[in-house]
Tab-separated table of C-alpha atoms in Angstrom:
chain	number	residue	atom	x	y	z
C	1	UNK	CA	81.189	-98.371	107.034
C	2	UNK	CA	79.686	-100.185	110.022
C	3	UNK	CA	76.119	-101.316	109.384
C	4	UNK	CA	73.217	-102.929	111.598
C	5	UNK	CA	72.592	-106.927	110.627
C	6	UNK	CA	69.265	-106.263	110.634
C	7	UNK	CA	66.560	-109.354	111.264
C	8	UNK	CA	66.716	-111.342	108.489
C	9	UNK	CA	63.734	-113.620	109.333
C	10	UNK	CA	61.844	-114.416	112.157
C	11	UNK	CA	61.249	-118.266	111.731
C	12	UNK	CA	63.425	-119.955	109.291
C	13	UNK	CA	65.420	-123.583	109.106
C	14	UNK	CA	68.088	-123.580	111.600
C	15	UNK	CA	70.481	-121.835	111.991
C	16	UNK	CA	69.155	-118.877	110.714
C	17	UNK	CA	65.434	-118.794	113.140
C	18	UNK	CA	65.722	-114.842	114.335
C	19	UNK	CA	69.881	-115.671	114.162
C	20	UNK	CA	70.540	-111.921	114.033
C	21	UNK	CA	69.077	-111.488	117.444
C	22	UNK	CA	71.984	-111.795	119.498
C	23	UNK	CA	74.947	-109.693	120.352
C	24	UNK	CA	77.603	-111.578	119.194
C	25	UNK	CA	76.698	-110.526	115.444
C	26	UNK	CA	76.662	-106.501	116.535
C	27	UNK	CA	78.927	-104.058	116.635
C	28	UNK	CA	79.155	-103.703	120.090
C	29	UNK	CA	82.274	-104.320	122.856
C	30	UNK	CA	80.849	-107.670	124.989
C	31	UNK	CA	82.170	-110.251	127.262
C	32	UNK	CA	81.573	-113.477	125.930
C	33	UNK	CA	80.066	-115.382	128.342
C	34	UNK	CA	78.262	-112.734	130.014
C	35	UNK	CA	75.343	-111.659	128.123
C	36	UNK	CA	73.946	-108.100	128.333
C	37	UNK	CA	70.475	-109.872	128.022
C	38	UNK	CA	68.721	-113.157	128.653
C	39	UNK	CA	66.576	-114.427	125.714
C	40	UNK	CA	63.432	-115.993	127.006
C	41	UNK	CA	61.413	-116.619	123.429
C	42	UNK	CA	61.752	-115.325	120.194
C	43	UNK	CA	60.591	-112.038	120.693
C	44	UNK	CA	61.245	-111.528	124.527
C	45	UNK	CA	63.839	-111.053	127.116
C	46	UNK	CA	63.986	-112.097	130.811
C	47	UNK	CA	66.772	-109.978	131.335
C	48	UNK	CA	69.026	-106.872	130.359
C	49	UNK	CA	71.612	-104.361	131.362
C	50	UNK	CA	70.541	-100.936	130.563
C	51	UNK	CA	73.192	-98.772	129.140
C	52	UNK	CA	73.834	-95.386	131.062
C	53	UNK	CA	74.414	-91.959	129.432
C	54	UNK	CA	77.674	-90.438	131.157
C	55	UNK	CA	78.558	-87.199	128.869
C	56	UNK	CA	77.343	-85.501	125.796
C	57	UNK	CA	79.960	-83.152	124.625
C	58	UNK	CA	80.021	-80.405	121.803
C	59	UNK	CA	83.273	-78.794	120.597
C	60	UNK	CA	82.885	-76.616	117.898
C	61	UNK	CA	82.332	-78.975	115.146
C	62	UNK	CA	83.163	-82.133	117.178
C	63	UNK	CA	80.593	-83.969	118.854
C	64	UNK	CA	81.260	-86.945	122.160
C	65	UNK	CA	79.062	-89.239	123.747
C	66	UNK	CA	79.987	-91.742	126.392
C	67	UNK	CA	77.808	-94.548	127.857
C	68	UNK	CA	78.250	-97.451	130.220
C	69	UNK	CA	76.792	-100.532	130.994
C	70	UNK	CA	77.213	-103.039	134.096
C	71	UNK	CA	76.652	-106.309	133.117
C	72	UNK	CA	75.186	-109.104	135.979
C	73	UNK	CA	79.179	-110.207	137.082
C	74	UNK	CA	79.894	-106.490	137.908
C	75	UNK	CA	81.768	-106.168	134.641
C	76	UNK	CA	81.495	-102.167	133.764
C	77	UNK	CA	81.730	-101.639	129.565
C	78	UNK	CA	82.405	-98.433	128.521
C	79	UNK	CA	82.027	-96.654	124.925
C	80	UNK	CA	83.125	-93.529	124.478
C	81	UNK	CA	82.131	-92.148	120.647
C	82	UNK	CA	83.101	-89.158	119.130
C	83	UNK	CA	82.797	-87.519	115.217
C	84	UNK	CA	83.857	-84.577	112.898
C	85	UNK	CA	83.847	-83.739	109.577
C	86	UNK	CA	84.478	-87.638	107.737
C	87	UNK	CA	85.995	-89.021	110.925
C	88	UNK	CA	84.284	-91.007	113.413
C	89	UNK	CA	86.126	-92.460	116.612
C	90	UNK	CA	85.104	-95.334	119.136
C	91	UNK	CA	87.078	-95.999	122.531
C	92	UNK	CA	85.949	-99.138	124.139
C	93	UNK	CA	87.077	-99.835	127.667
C	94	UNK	CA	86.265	-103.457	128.312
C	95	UNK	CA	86.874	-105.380	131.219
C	96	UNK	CA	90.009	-107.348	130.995
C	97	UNK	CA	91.917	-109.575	127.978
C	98	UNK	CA	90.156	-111.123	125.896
C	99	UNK	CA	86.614	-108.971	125.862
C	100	UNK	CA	85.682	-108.322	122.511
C	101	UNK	CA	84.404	-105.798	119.812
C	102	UNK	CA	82.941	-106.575	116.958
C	103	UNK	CA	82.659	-104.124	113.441
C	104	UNK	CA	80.340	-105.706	110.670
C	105	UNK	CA	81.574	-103.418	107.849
C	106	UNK	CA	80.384	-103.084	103.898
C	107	UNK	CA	82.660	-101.784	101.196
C	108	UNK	CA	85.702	-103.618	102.521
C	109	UNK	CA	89.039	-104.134	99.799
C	110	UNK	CA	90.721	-105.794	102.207
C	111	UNK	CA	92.039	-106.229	105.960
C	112	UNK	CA	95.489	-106.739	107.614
C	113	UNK	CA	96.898	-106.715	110.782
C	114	UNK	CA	100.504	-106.099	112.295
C	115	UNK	CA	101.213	-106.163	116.151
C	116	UNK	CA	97.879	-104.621	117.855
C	117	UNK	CA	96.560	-102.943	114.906
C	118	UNK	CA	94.378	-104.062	112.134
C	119	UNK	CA	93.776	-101.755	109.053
C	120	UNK	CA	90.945	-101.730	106.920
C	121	UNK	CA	90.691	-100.443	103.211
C	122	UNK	CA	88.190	-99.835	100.847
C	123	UNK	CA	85.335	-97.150	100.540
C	124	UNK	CA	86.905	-95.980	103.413
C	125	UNK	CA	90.272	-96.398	106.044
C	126	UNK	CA	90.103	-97.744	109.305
C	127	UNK	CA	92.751	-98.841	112.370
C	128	UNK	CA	91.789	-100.954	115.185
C	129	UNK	CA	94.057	-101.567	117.763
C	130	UNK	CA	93.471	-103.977	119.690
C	131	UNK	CA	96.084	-105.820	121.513
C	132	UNK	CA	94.442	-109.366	121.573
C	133	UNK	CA	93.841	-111.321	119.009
C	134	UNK	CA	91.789	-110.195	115.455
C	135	UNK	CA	89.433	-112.157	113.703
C	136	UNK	CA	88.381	-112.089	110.265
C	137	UNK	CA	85.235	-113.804	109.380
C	138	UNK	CA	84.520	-115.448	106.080
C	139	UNK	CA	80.661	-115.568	105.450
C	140	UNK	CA	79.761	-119.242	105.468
C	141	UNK	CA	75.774	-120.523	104.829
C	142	UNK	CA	76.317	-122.315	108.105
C	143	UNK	CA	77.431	-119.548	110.365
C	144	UNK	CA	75.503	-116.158	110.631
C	145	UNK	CA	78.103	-114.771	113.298
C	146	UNK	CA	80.631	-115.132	109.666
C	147	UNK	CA	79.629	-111.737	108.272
C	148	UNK	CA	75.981	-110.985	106.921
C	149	UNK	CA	73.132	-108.852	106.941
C	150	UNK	CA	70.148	-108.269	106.432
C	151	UNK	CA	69.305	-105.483	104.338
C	152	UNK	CA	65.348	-105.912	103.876
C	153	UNK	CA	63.318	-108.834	105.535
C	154	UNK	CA	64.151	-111.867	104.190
C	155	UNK	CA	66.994	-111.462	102.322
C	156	UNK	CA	70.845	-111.418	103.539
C	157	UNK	CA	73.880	-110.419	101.839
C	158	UNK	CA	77.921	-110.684	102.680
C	159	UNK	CA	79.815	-108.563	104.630
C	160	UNK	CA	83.296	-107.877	106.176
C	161	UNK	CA	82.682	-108.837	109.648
C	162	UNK	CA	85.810	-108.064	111.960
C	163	UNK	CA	85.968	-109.452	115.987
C	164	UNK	CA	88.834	-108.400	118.234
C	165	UNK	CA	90.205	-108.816	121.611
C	166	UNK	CA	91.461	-106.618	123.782
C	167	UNK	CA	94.840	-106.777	125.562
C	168	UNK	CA	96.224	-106.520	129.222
C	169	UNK	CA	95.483	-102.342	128.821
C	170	UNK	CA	91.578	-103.511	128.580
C	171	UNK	CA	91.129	-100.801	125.833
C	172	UNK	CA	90.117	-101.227	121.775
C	173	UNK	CA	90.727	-97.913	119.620
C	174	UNK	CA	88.703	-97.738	116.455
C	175	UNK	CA	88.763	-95.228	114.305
C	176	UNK	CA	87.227	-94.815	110.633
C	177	UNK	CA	87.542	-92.192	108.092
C	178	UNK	CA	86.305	-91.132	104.800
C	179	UNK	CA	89.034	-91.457	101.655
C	180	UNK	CA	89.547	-87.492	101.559
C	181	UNK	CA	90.192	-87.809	105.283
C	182	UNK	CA	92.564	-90.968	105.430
C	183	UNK	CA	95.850	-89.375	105.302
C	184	UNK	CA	94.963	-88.204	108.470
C	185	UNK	CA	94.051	-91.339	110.244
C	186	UNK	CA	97.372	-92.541	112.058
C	187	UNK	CA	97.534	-88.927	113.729
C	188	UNK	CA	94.244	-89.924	115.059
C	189	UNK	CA	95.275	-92.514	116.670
C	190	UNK	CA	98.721	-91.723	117.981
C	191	UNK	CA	96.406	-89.197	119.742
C	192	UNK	CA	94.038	-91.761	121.143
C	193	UNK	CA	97.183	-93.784	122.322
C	194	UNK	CA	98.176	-90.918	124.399
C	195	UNK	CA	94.843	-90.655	126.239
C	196	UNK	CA	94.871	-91.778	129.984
C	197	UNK	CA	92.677	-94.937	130.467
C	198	UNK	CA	89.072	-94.298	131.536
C	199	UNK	CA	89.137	-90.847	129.577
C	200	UNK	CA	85.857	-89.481	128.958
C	201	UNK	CA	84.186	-88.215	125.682
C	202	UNK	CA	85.311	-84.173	126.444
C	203	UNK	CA	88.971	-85.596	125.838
C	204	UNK	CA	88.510	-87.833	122.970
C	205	UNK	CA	86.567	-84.984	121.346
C	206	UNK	CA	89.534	-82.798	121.555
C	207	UNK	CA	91.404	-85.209	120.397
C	208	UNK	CA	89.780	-85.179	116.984
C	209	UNK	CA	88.868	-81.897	117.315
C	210	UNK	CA	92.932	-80.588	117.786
C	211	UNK	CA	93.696	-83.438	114.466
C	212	UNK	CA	91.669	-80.663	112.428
């Protein structure tokens, strides 16, 4: 499913000098134009927002985590992850239109999107709704935010990469499963839909955990 890019290499002919350093090529929620940290070399940083641990949460065979981070404009970002037996869930609460998150997935068939969800097939099934805009990136040997990663030093291979926006709610739903699981996925996310903004990872855990 969703994999780290990795480092690639370290010192290399532009643009690929330590290009998997930054968060636009993670899967992470951001807001472009506020970093959560300031590069100040190749190996250091000047500056960064430290992510804060706000619940752990075990239900029966579901298990919730929920963290936040407050970048330097004030701008809270919220994750909110939760998994069960071949399901995983992420609820990102950003802070307004147009914040992002970003999946960099392997084992993709193919992607699609109609109204604020975009679907994902392959080795697994995923839905991703978004209510901005989606964006699917085409590896290109100029670009190393267009899907690739690293998989030992020095070497990088394609992937699916997959950006989206989020809409006036200020909310992205992801939510992956395994084939055997799949037929299962859109009453995962009608359930997520129904959550209250700001919910916390005890309620998205029963969310997945009441799918079962």
């Amino acid at each position: 499913m969703a994999v780290h890019p990795g480092s690639f290499r370290y010192t290399a002919p532009a643009p690929w000098d330590n290009a998997f350093a930054g968060e636009e090529v993670h899967n992470l929620v951001r807001r472009p134009g506020v970093p959560q940290a300031t590069r100040a070399g190749r190996f250091f940083w000047s500056r960064w927002s430290e992510a804060r641990i706000r619940t752990r949460v075990a239900q029966g065979p579901a298990l919730g985590l929920e963290a936040s981070l407050e970048l330097v404009d004030g701008t809270e970002l919220r994750r909110v992850v939760a998994v069960i037996d071949g399901l995983a869930v992420v609820v990102d609460t950003v802070g307004g239109p147009g914040d992002e998150v970003r999946w960099n997935l392997l084992g993709v068939d193919s992607v699609s999107t109609a109204n604020d969800v975009t679907t994902v097939l392959g080795g697994f099934e995923a839905r991703v709704v978004h209510g901005g805009a989606a964006t699917v990136h085409e590896p290109s040997d100029d670009d190393p935010r267009s899907g690739w990663h690293a998989p030992t030093y020095g070497r990088r291979e394609p992937l699916q990469a997959l950006t989206v926006t989020a809409g006036a709610a200020g909310r992205v739903l992801s939510a992956f499963a395994s084939t055997a699981r799949s037929d299962r996925l859109d009453d995962v996310v009608a359930r997520l839909r129904a959550l209250p903004p700001g919910a916390d990872a005890v309620a998205v855990a029963s969310a997945i955990r009441e799918e079962r």
